[in-house]
mmCIF file of C-alpha atoms and ligand atoms in Angstrom:
data_model
loop_
_atom_site.group_PDB
_atom_site.id
_atom_site.type_symbol
_atom_site.label_atom_id
_atom_site.label_comp_id
_atom_site.label_asym_id
_atom_site.label_seq_id
_atom_site.Cartn_x
_atom_site.Cartn_y
_atom_site.Cartn_z
ATOM 1 C CA MET A 24 123.548 166.605 116.937
ATOM 2 C CA ASN A 25 127.975 166.943 116.851
ATOM 3 C CA ARG A 26 128.294 166.778 120.653
ATOM 4 C CA THR A 27 131.997 168.247 120.749
ATOM 5 C CA VAL A 28 131.905 171.423 122.653
ATOM 6 C CA LEU A 29 134.374 173.858 124.219
ATOM 7 C CA VAL A 30 134.003 175.595 127.307
ATOM 8 C CA THR A 31 136.246 178.896 127.744
ATOM 9 C CA GLY A 32 136.490 179.064 131.958
ATOM 10 C CA GLY A 33 135.777 175.786 132.105
ATOM 11 C CA ALA A 34 137.386 175.750 135.746
ATOM 12 C CA GLY A 35 136.045 178.539 137.298
ATOM 13 C CA PHE A 36 133.273 178.594 139.231
ATOM 14 C CA ILE A 37 129.858 178.558 136.888
ATOM 15 C CA GLY A 38 132.093 177.103 134.180
ATOM 16 C CA SER A 39 132.452 173.885 136.031
ATOM 17 C CA ASN A 40 129.434 173.312 137.007
ATOM 18 C CA LEU A 41 127.976 173.237 133.284
ATOM 19 C CA VAL A 42 131.284 171.116 132.312
ATOM 20 C CA ASP A 43 130.075 168.344 134.901
ATOM 21 C CA VAL A 44 125.978 168.437 133.247
ATOM 22 C CA LEU A 45 128.374 168.535 129.571
ATOM 23 C CA LEU A 46 129.637 165.371 131.009
ATOM 24 C CA GLU A 47 127.067 163.550 132.052
ATOM 25 C CA ARG A 48 124.923 164.398 129.121
ATOM 26 C CA GLY A 49 126.977 162.186 127.300
ATOM 27 C CA TYR A 50 129.178 165.545 125.620
ATOM 28 C CA GLN A 51 132.949 165.298 124.581
ATOM 29 C CA VAL A 52 133.888 168.730 126.245
ATOM 30 C CA SER A 53 137.433 171.033 126.066
ATOM 31 C CA ILE A 54 138.362 172.791 128.773
ATOM 32 C CA LEU A 55 140.216 176.204 127.883
ATOM 33 C CA ASP A 56 141.359 177.532 131.047
ATOM 34 C CA ASP A 57 144.157 179.908 132.376
ATOM 35 C CA LEU A 58 143.708 179.401 136.171
ATOM 36 C CA SER A 59 143.719 182.903 136.943
ATOM 37 C CA THR A 60 140.733 182.943 138.920
ATOM 38 C CA GLY A 61 139.670 178.973 138.094
ATOM 39 C CA SER A 62 141.251 175.973 139.671
ATOM 40 C CA THR A 63 141.584 172.071 138.528
ATOM 41 C CA ARG A 64 139.613 172.207 142.448
ATOM 42 C CA ASN A 65 137.016 172.701 140.667
ATOM 43 C CA ILE A 66 137.095 170.080 137.934
ATOM 44 C CA SER A 67 139.030 167.458 139.844
ATOM 45 C CA HIS A 68 136.585 165.337 140.008
ATOM 46 C CA ASN A 69 136.284 165.211 136.367
ATOM 47 C CA LEU A 70 139.998 165.066 135.166
ATOM 48 C CA GLY A 71 140.293 160.736 135.024
ATOM 49 C CA ASN A 72 136.579 160.598 132.526
ATOM 50 C CA PRO A 73 138.105 160.196 129.066
ATOM 51 C CA ARG A 74 135.350 162.275 127.644
ATOM 52 C CA LEU A 75 137.815 165.455 128.996
ATOM 53 C CA SER A 76 140.401 167.240 128.239
ATOM 54 C CA PHE A 77 141.998 170.268 129.613
ATOM 55 C CA ILE A 78 144.179 173.035 127.993
ATOM 56 C CA GLU A 79 145.416 175.370 130.727
ATOM 57 C CA LYS A 80 145.575 178.893 128.222
ATOM 58 C CA ASP A 81 144.618 182.424 127.935
ATOM 59 C CA ILE A 82 141.325 182.693 125.298
ATOM 60 C CA ASN A 83 144.118 185.526 123.570
ATOM 61 C CA ASP A 84 146.624 183.021 123.013
ATOM 62 C CA ILE A 85 142.946 180.353 121.446
ATOM 63 C CA SER A 86 144.422 178.505 118.754
ATOM 64 C CA PRO A 87 143.233 176.421 115.264
ATOM 65 C CA VAL A 88 144.691 173.465 116.993
ATOM 66 C CA ASP A 89 142.212 173.882 120.225
ATOM 67 C CA LEU A 90 139.662 174.143 118.237
ATOM 68 C CA GLN A 91 139.893 171.135 115.931
ATOM 69 C CA GLY A 92 136.565 168.852 116.026
ATOM 70 C CA VAL A 93 135.098 171.385 118.176
ATOM 71 C CA ASP A 94 131.099 171.688 117.251
ATOM 72 C CA ALA A 95 130.612 175.125 119.237
ATOM 73 C CA VAL A 96 131.922 176.892 122.123
ATOM 74 C CA PHE A 97 130.629 177.919 125.466
ATOM 75 C CA HIS A 98 132.749 181.139 125.984
ATOM 76 C CA LEU A 99 132.663 182.438 129.990
ATOM 77 C CA ALA A 100 136.505 183.119 130.694
ATOM 78 C CA ALA A 101 136.278 186.219 131.921
ATOM 79 C CA ARG A 102 137.177 189.051 134.672
ATOM 80 C CA VAL A 103 134.198 189.050 136.531
ATOM 81 C CA ASN A 104 135.592 191.579 139.680
ATOM 82 C CA VAL A 105 133.413 194.589 139.028
ATOM 83 C CA VAL A 106 135.675 196.706 141.491
ATOM 84 C CA ASP A 107 138.764 195.455 139.977
ATOM 85 C CA SER A 108 137.866 196.480 136.140
ATOM 86 C CA ILE A 109 137.358 200.269 137.722
ATOM 87 C CA ALA A 110 140.860 199.792 139.021
ATOM 88 C CA ASP A 111 142.232 198.561 135.697
ATOM 89 C CA PRO A 112 140.082 199.413 133.183
ATOM 90 C CA MET A 113 143.153 198.053 130.242
ATOM 91 C CA GLU A 114 143.593 194.596 131.693
ATOM 92 C CA ASP A 115 139.653 194.182 131.958
ATOM 93 C CA ALA A 116 139.527 194.640 128.074
ATOM 94 C CA ARG A 117 142.187 192.405 127.332
ATOM 95 C CA VAL A 118 140.163 190.464 128.735
ATOM 96 C CA ASN A 119 136.543 190.745 128.548
ATOM 97 C CA TYR A 120 136.774 192.484 125.152
ATOM 98 C CA ASN A 121 140.259 191.551 122.668
ATOM 99 C CA GLY A 122 139.875 187.643 124.369
ATOM 100 C CA THR A 123 136.107 187.724 123.002
ATOM 101 C CA LEU A 124 137.307 188.696 119.620
ATOM 102 C CA ASN A 125 139.886 186.472 119.862
ATOM 103 C CA VAL A 126 137.530 183.394 120.220
ATOM 104 C CA LEU A 127 135.383 184.212 117.780
ATOM 105 C CA GLU A 128 138.241 185.106 114.880
ATOM 106 C CA ARG A 129 139.724 182.235 115.983
ATOM 107 C CA CYS A 130 135.992 180.525 115.458
ATOM 108 C CA ARG A 131 135.397 181.664 112.581
ATOM 109 C CA GLU A 132 138.912 179.907 110.705
ATOM 110 C CA ALA A 133 138.098 176.916 112.436
ATOM 111 C CA GLY A 134 135.020 177.142 111.047
ATOM 112 C CA ILE A 135 132.517 176.784 114.146
ATOM 113 C CA LYS A 136 129.140 177.523 113.658
ATOM 114 C CA LYS A 137 128.040 178.473 117.029
ATOM 115 C CA VAL A 138 129.477 180.566 120.251
ATOM 116 C CA LEU A 139 127.178 180.762 123.078
ATOM 117 C CA PHE A 140 128.195 183.622 125.283
ATOM 118 C CA THR A 141 127.489 184.112 129.136
ATOM 119 C CA SER A 142 126.739 188.313 129.388
ATOM 120 C CA SER A 143 125.788 190.196 132.560
ATOM 121 C CA ALA A 144 122.843 192.180 133.892
ATOM 122 C CA ALA A 145 125.698 194.496 134.635
ATOM 123 C CA VAL A 146 125.528 196.040 130.922
ATOM 124 C CA TYR A 147 122.544 197.412 131.991
ATOM 125 C CA GLY A 148 123.328 199.971 135.100
ATOM 126 C CA ASP A 149 121.294 201.879 137.069
ATOM 127 C CA VAL A 150 117.669 201.134 134.608
ATOM 128 C CA GLU A 151 114.908 202.473 135.338
ATOM 129 C CA GLU A 152 113.149 199.562 134.294
ATOM 130 C CA VAL A 153 112.575 196.680 136.870
ATOM 131 C CA PRO A 154 111.562 194.017 136.048
ATOM 132 C CA THR A 155 113.870 194.957 133.305
ATOM 133 C CA THR A 156 113.707 193.412 129.448
ATOM 134 C CA GLU A 157 116.011 192.894 126.985
ATOM 135 C CA ASP A 158 115.200 196.247 125.027
ATOM 136 C CA ALA A 159 115.750 197.970 128.722
ATOM 137 C CA SER A 160 118.964 201.086 127.970
ATOM 138 C CA LYS A 161 122.140 199.660 128.186
ATOM 139 C CA GLU A 162 124.114 202.610 130.410
ATOM 140 C CA PRO A 163 126.836 199.867 132.185
ATOM 141 C CA LEU A 164 128.324 201.741 135.247
ATOM 142 C CA SER A 165 132.062 199.645 134.683
ATOM 143 C CA PRO A 166 134.121 198.794 131.999
ATOM 144 C CA TYR A 167 133.450 194.889 133.433
ATOM 145 C CA GLY A 168 129.404 196.109 132.057
ATOM 146 C CA ASN A 169 130.845 198.163 129.266
ATOM 147 C CA HIS A 170 133.182 195.376 127.640
ATOM 148 C CA LYS A 171 130.259 192.308 128.840
ATOM 149 C CA TYR A 172 127.970 194.633 126.245
ATOM 150 C CA ALA A 173 130.906 195.203 123.506
ATOM 151 C CA SER A 174 131.647 191.597 123.078
ATOM 152 C CA GLY A 175 127.677 190.873 122.835
ATOM 153 C CA ASN A 176 128.018 193.247 119.723
ATOM 154 C CA LEU A 177 131.032 191.490 118.130
ATOM 155 C CA LEU A 178 129.092 188.375 118.045
ATOM 156 C CA ARG A 179 125.868 190.490 117.001
ATOM 157 C CA LEU A 180 128.201 191.399 114.312
ATOM 158 C CA TYR A 181 129.748 187.940 113.687
ATOM 159 C CA ASN A 182 126.284 186.763 112.930
ATOM 160 C CA GLN A 183 125.721 189.785 110.445
ATOM 161 C CA ILE A 184 129.109 189.551 108.403
ATOM 162 C CA HIS A 185 130.093 185.472 108.803
ATOM 163 C CA GLY A 186 126.965 183.998 109.794
ATOM 164 C CA MET A 187 128.090 182.375 112.866
ATOM 165 C CA LYS A 188 125.216 181.612 115.145
ATOM 166 C CA ASN A 189 125.239 182.761 118.943
ATOM 167 C CA VAL A 190 123.760 182.742 122.224
ATOM 168 C CA ILE A 191 124.218 185.731 124.855
ATOM 169 C CA PHE A 192 123.186 185.567 128.246
ATOM 170 C CA ARG A 193 122.750 188.310 130.398
ATOM 171 C CA LEU A 194 123.337 186.529 133.815
ATOM 172 C CA PHE A 195 121.826 188.365 137.143
ATOM 173 C CA ASN A 196 122.955 187.319 140.434
ATOM 174 C CA VAL A 197 124.570 183.986 140.101
ATOM 175 C CA TYR A 198 125.134 181.571 143.301
ATOM 176 C CA GLY A 199 125.573 177.888 143.618
ATOM 177 C CA PRO A 200 128.392 175.220 144.743
ATOM 178 C CA ARG A 201 132.176 176.420 143.554
ATOM 179 C CA GLN A 202 131.645 180.487 144.398
ATOM 180 C CA ASP A 203 134.121 181.570 146.370
ATOM 181 C CA PRO A 204 133.576 183.984 148.632
ATOM 182 C CA SER A 205 137.438 184.581 149.385
ATOM 183 C CA ASN A 206 137.275 187.985 147.549
ATOM 184 C CA PRO A 207 135.523 191.477 149.367
ATOM 185 C CA TYR A 208 133.367 191.221 146.630
ATOM 186 C CA SER A 209 132.401 187.986 146.353
ATOM 187 C CA GLY A 210 128.950 187.214 145.549
ATOM 188 C CA VAL A 211 127.307 188.022 149.144
ATOM 189 C CA ILE A 212 125.198 184.357 148.909
ATOM 190 C CA SER A 213 128.793 182.266 148.821
ATOM 191 C CA LYS A 214 130.019 184.588 151.963
ATOM 192 C CA PHE A 215 126.555 184.878 153.785
ATOM 193 C CA MET A 216 126.965 180.671 153.546
ATOM 194 C CA GLU A 217 130.483 180.693 154.783
ATOM 195 C CA TRP A 218 129.951 182.879 157.875
ATOM 196 C CA ALA A 219 126.691 181.239 158.282
ATOM 197 C CA SER A 220 128.718 177.800 159.165
ATOM 198 C CA LYS A 221 130.751 179.531 161.302
ATOM 199 C CA ASP A 222 128.096 180.895 163.081
ATOM 200 C CA GLN A 223 129.779 184.306 162.395
ATOM 201 C CA GLU A 224 127.559 187.888 161.721
ATOM 202 C CA LEU A 225 126.093 188.051 158.453
ATOM 203 C CA THR A 226 127.244 192.085 157.143
ATOM 204 C CA ILE A 227 124.144 193.473 155.257
ATOM 205 C CA PHE A 228 125.430 196.795 153.308
ATOM 206 C CA GLY A 229 122.575 199.564 153.534
ATOM 207 C CA ASP A 230 119.123 198.947 155.160
ATOM 208 C CA GLY A 231 118.610 195.225 153.690
ATOM 209 C CA GLY A 232 115.751 196.225 151.336
ATOM 210 C CA GLN A 233 117.671 196.087 148.328
ATOM 211 C CA THR A 234 116.796 193.880 145.973
ATOM 212 C CA ARG A 235 118.592 190.764 143.658
ATOM 213 C CA ASP A 236 118.019 187.816 140.973
ATOM 214 C CA PHE A 237 119.402 185.395 142.494
ATOM 215 C CA VAL A 238 119.824 183.022 140.134
ATOM 216 C CA TYR A 239 121.028 178.936 141.227
ATOM 217 C CA VAL A 240 124.050 177.928 138.675
ATOM 218 C CA LYS A 241 122.662 174.624 137.922
ATOM 219 C CA ASP A 242 119.915 176.192 136.304
ATOM 220 C CA VAL A 243 121.683 178.637 134.212
ATOM 221 C CA ALA A 244 124.143 175.784 133.155
ATOM 222 C CA ALA A 245 121.060 173.763 132.375
ATOM 223 C CA SER A 246 119.456 176.498 130.092
ATOM 224 C CA LEU A 247 123.433 177.020 128.101
ATOM 225 C CA ILE A 248 123.132 173.531 127.388
ATOM 226 C CA MET A 249 119.348 173.398 126.566
ATOM 227 C CA ALA A 250 119.955 176.929 124.232
ATOM 228 C CA TYR A 251 122.570 174.800 122.549
ATOM 229 C CA GLU A 252 120.443 171.428 122.382
ATOM 230 C CA LYS A 253 117.396 173.098 121.053
ATOM 231 C CA ASP A 254 119.248 175.227 118.622
ATOM 232 C CA ILE A 255 117.551 178.524 119.922
ATOM 233 C CA GLU A 256 119.772 181.922 119.019
ATOM 234 C CA GLY A 257 119.734 185.660 120.597
ATOM 235 C CA THR A 258 120.034 187.738 123.652
ATOM 236 C CA PHE A 259 117.976 186.548 126.747
ATOM 237 C CA ASN A 260 117.982 187.740 130.065
ATOM 238 C CA VAL A 261 118.927 184.727 132.346
ATOM 239 C CA GLY A 262 117.515 185.006 136.241
ATOM 240 C CA THR A 263 113.803 184.082 138.137
ATOM 241 C CA GLY A 264 112.166 186.416 137.813
ATOM 242 C CA SER A 265 111.449 187.201 141.160
ATOM 243 C CA GLU A 266 113.607 189.890 142.879
ATOM 244 C CA THR A 267 114.928 188.573 146.823
ATOM 245 C CA SER A 268 115.905 191.419 149.347
ATOM 246 C CA LEU A 269 119.156 191.237 151.770
ATOM 247 C CA ASP A 270 117.180 191.224 154.785
ATOM 248 C CA HIS A 271 114.678 188.069 153.473
ATOM 249 C CA LEU A 272 118.436 186.501 152.152
ATOM 250 C CA ALA A 273 120.161 186.470 155.504
ATOM 251 C CA ASN A 274 116.952 185.111 157.049
ATOM 252 C CA THR A 275 116.775 181.874 154.910
ATOM 253 C CA VAL A 276 120.831 181.194 155.005
ATOM 254 C CA ILE A 277 120.578 181.653 158.391
ATOM 255 C CA ASP A 278 117.339 179.438 158.918
ATOM 256 C CA VAL A 279 118.732 176.960 156.278
ATOM 257 C CA THR A 280 122.004 176.515 157.437
ATOM 258 C CA GLY A 281 120.724 176.052 161.072
ATOM 259 C CA SER A 282 123.247 178.759 162.377
ATOM 260 C CA LYS A 283 123.513 180.515 165.221
ATOM 261 C CA SER A 284 124.731 184.210 163.811
ATOM 262 C CA SER A 285 123.362 187.343 163.944
ATOM 263 C CA ILE A 286 122.203 189.772 161.070
ATOM 264 C CA VAL A 287 124.531 193.479 160.990
ATOM 265 C CA HIS A 288 123.530 196.149 158.965
ATOM 266 C CA ARG A 289 125.864 198.954 158.026
ATOM 267 C CA GLU A 290 126.691 201.741 155.990
ATOM 268 C CA LYS A 291 125.695 200.899 152.121
ATOM 269 C CA ARG A 292 128.102 200.319 149.387
ATOM 270 C CA ALA A 293 128.980 203.773 147.453
ATOM 271 C CA GLY A 294 127.752 203.304 143.921
ATOM 272 C CA GLU A 295 125.391 200.451 144.276
ATOM 273 C CA ILE A 296 121.963 199.734 142.479
ATOM 274 C CA TYR A 297 119.141 199.176 144.505
ATOM 275 C CA ARG A 298 116.783 197.053 142.818
ATOM 276 C CA SER A 299 117.344 194.457 140.148
ATOM 277 C CA CYS A 300 115.690 191.633 138.698
ATOM 278 C CA CYS A 301 114.963 190.377 134.957
ATOM 279 C CA LEU A 302 112.189 189.743 132.750
ATOM 280 C CA ASN A 303 113.039 186.270 132.165
ATOM 281 C CA LYS A 304 109.917 185.737 129.391
ATOM 282 C CA LYS A 305 112.000 185.749 126.420
ATOM 283 C CA LEU A 306 113.783 182.929 127.107
ATOM 284 C CA LYS A 307 111.091 180.991 129.023
ATOM 285 C CA SER A 308 109.237 181.165 125.916
ATOM 286 C CA SER A 309 112.497 180.003 123.961
ATOM 287 C CA LEU A 310 113.053 177.020 125.791
ATOM 288 C CA GLY A 311 110.288 176.171 127.129
ATOM 289 C CA TRP A 312 111.708 175.966 130.736
ATOM 290 C CA ALA A 313 113.582 178.885 132.594
ATOM 291 C CA PRO A 314 116.139 178.790 135.734
ATOM 292 C CA ASP A 315 113.719 179.387 138.078
ATOM 293 C CA THR A 316 114.722 177.643 141.524
ATOM 294 C CA SER A 317 113.604 179.184 144.292
ATOM 295 C CA ILE A 318 116.007 181.134 146.799
ATOM 296 C CA LYS A 319 115.162 179.102 149.624
ATOM 297 C CA GLU A 320 115.503 175.869 147.600
ATOM 298 C CA GLY A 321 118.590 176.705 145.838
ATOM 299 C CA LEU A 322 120.221 177.638 149.049
ATOM 300 C CA SER A 323 119.396 174.299 150.944
ATOM 301 C CA LYS A 324 120.679 172.018 147.362
ATOM 302 C CA TYR A 325 123.830 174.398 148.239
ATOM 303 C CA HIS A 326 124.024 173.746 151.753
ATOM 304 C CA LEU A 327 124.049 170.025 151.343
ATOM 305 C CA THR A 328 127.232 170.134 148.749
ATOM 306 C CA LEU A 329 129.053 172.068 150.960
ATOM 307 C CA THR A 330 128.240 169.683 154.139
ATOM 308 C CA PHE A 331 128.224 166.395 152.109
ATOM 309 C CA ASN A 332 130.229 164.688 149.317
ATOM 310 C CA TYR A 333 129.723 167.429 146.259
ATOM 311 C CA THR A 334 130.048 165.243 143.510
ATOM 312 C CA ARG A 335 127.338 162.763 144.788
ATOM 313 C CA VAL A 336 124.787 165.383 145.441
ATOM 314 C CA SER A 337 125.622 167.867 142.501
ATOM 315 C CA LYS A 338 124.325 164.861 140.586
ATOM 316 C CA LEU A 339 120.864 164.471 142.117
ATOM 317 C CA GLY A 340 120.472 168.304 142.153
ATOM 318 C CA TYR A 341 121.544 167.773 137.800
ATOM 319 C CA ARG A 342 119.033 165.355 137.419
ATOM 320 C CA ASP A 343 116.578 167.925 139.386
ATOM 321 C CA THR A 344 116.352 170.177 136.909
ATOM 322 C CA LEU A 345 117.329 168.679 133.456
ATOM 323 C CA ASP A 346 114.422 165.954 134.611
ATOM 324 C CA LYS A 347 111.904 168.820 134.765
HETATM 325 C C1 UD2 B 516 126.560 191.381 140.794
HETATM 326 C C2 UD2 B 516 127.709 191.236 140.445
HETATM 327 C C3 UD2 B 516 128.529 191.416 139.349
HETATM 328 C C4 UD2 B 516 127.658 193.223 138.636
HETATM 329 C C5 UD2 B 516 127.167 193.751 138.727
HETATM 330 C C6 UD2 B 516 125.926 194.535 137.937
HETATM 331 C C7 UD2 B 516 127.916 189.049 141.413
HETATM 332 C C8 UD2 B 516 128.666 188.425 142.594
HETATM 333 N N1 UD2 B 516 127.978 189.788 141.398
HETATM 334 O O1 UD2 B 516 127.122 192.610 141.929
HETATM 335 O O2 UD2 B 516 129.681 191.116 139.256
HETATM 336 O O3 UD2 B 516 127.526 192.127 137.446
HETATM 337 O O4 UD2 B 516 125.641 192.405 139.631
HETATM 338 O O5 UD2 B 516 124.812 195.276 138.350
HETATM 339 O O6 UD2 B 516 126.878 188.574 140.673
HETATM 340 N N2 UD2 B 516 125.912 192.722 149.843
HETATM 341 C C9 UD2 B 516 125.825 192.095 151.829
HETATM 342 N N3 UD2 B 516 126.943 191.807 152.334
HETATM 343 C C10 UD2 B 516 127.906 191.629 151.757
HETATM 344 C C11 UD2 B 516 127.915 191.543 150.515
HETATM 345 C C12 UD2 B 516 126.966 191.979 149.637
HETATM 346 O O7 UD2 B 516 125.112 193.089 151.966
HETATM 347 O O8 UD2 B 516 128.945 190.685 152.595
HETATM 348 C C13 UD2 B 516 125.208 193.510 148.907
HETATM 349 C C14 UD2 B 516 125.336 194.193 147.868
HETATM 350 O O9 UD2 B 516 125.363 195.333 149.058
HETATM 351 C C15 UD2 B 516 124.240 194.336 147.353
HETATM 352 C C16 UD2 B 516 123.718 192.649 147.472
HETATM 353 O O10 UD2 B 516 124.637 191.607 148.680
HETATM 354 O O11 UD2 B 516 122.753 195.165 147.771
HETATM 355 C C17 UD2 B 516 124.538 191.702 146.212
HETATM 356 O O12 UD2 B 516 126.447 191.831 146.220
HETATM 357 P P1 UD2 B 516 127.100 191.246 145.496
HETATM 358 O O13 UD2 B 516 128.392 191.325 146.019
HETATM 359 O O14 UD2 B 516 127.006 189.842 145.933
HETATM 360 O O15 UD2 B 516 126.625 191.602 144.029
HETATM 361 P P2 UD2 B 516 125.919 192.958 142.898
HETATM 362 O O16 UD2 B 516 124.448 192.763 142.332
HETATM 363 O O17 UD2 B 516 126.859 194.225 144.016
#
């Protein structure tokens, strides 16, 4: 197998974790990232690696030169803020839809045979079927979800018309090292971990009974690589298949971090779905393994990376998951 790959969004939260595992497994990796939300901080520990190159560029400007010698593209670059996508749907479309189209067009011209794309649970909207299968209805509630869905359709079209193979991963609530807690709409776990480390209150919006399927970022990275190495194709939910309530999450964060934080409940967020969880049978049967780090285990590993030398601990984390 050719081990030269390009990762769009490789300086972001999920992308940089993916790059760590790719390099560990001996791949030659190009990162293409415009650093709009990603950061060189996330990849600085790898910048001296001769098997890594970094191209600072918007996915709308990707050129044939960037794809020379590349066998497959992991397309992760995106604007991920749902609220921003409602405030500025044109910009969301420019990056999340047109950007994907440009990646596919340049890949077609360069003769690239496979694109692996990270879509989102946001394509389903407020679906009745929980746990949710890949075939559930798709009624996205935001331009972000809509553009992720439409981009998945582009990949299917490129498969039908040009024979380009694809993997579409619909990610549920991903958490772990390098998730940025600074935005009001950052992932809840990154915020809880930060508050807990300072013994500040953990704020739960609503009654705390709402659930999410929290999946550890290293499991997502390992699954993406397995999907490439096993040459599977198609659309897959990526989650643990377990629901965790926000009350349980907050208590587990306090437990794992040994924090003195208390928990407060505030008014629920408008327009929010109550339950979210995936059925991950399709991914499990196709890969023979799936993201299934328990919430307590994932939070403990995440906490370790915040507390001790990140690179050393993260390597242990990868070894754990890939050796399964
Ligand atoms: C997730 C995705 C989003 C989109 C959406 C689709 C993340 C970070 N976001 O949004 O991109 O795909 O799913 O359904 O994965 N909460 C609190 N306190 C806080 C912050 C959040 O209680 O300080 C609650 C929030 O009300 C919600 C849960 O935590 O019930 C998860 O919130 P989130 O913002 O991490 O993710 P979510 O599911 O809204």
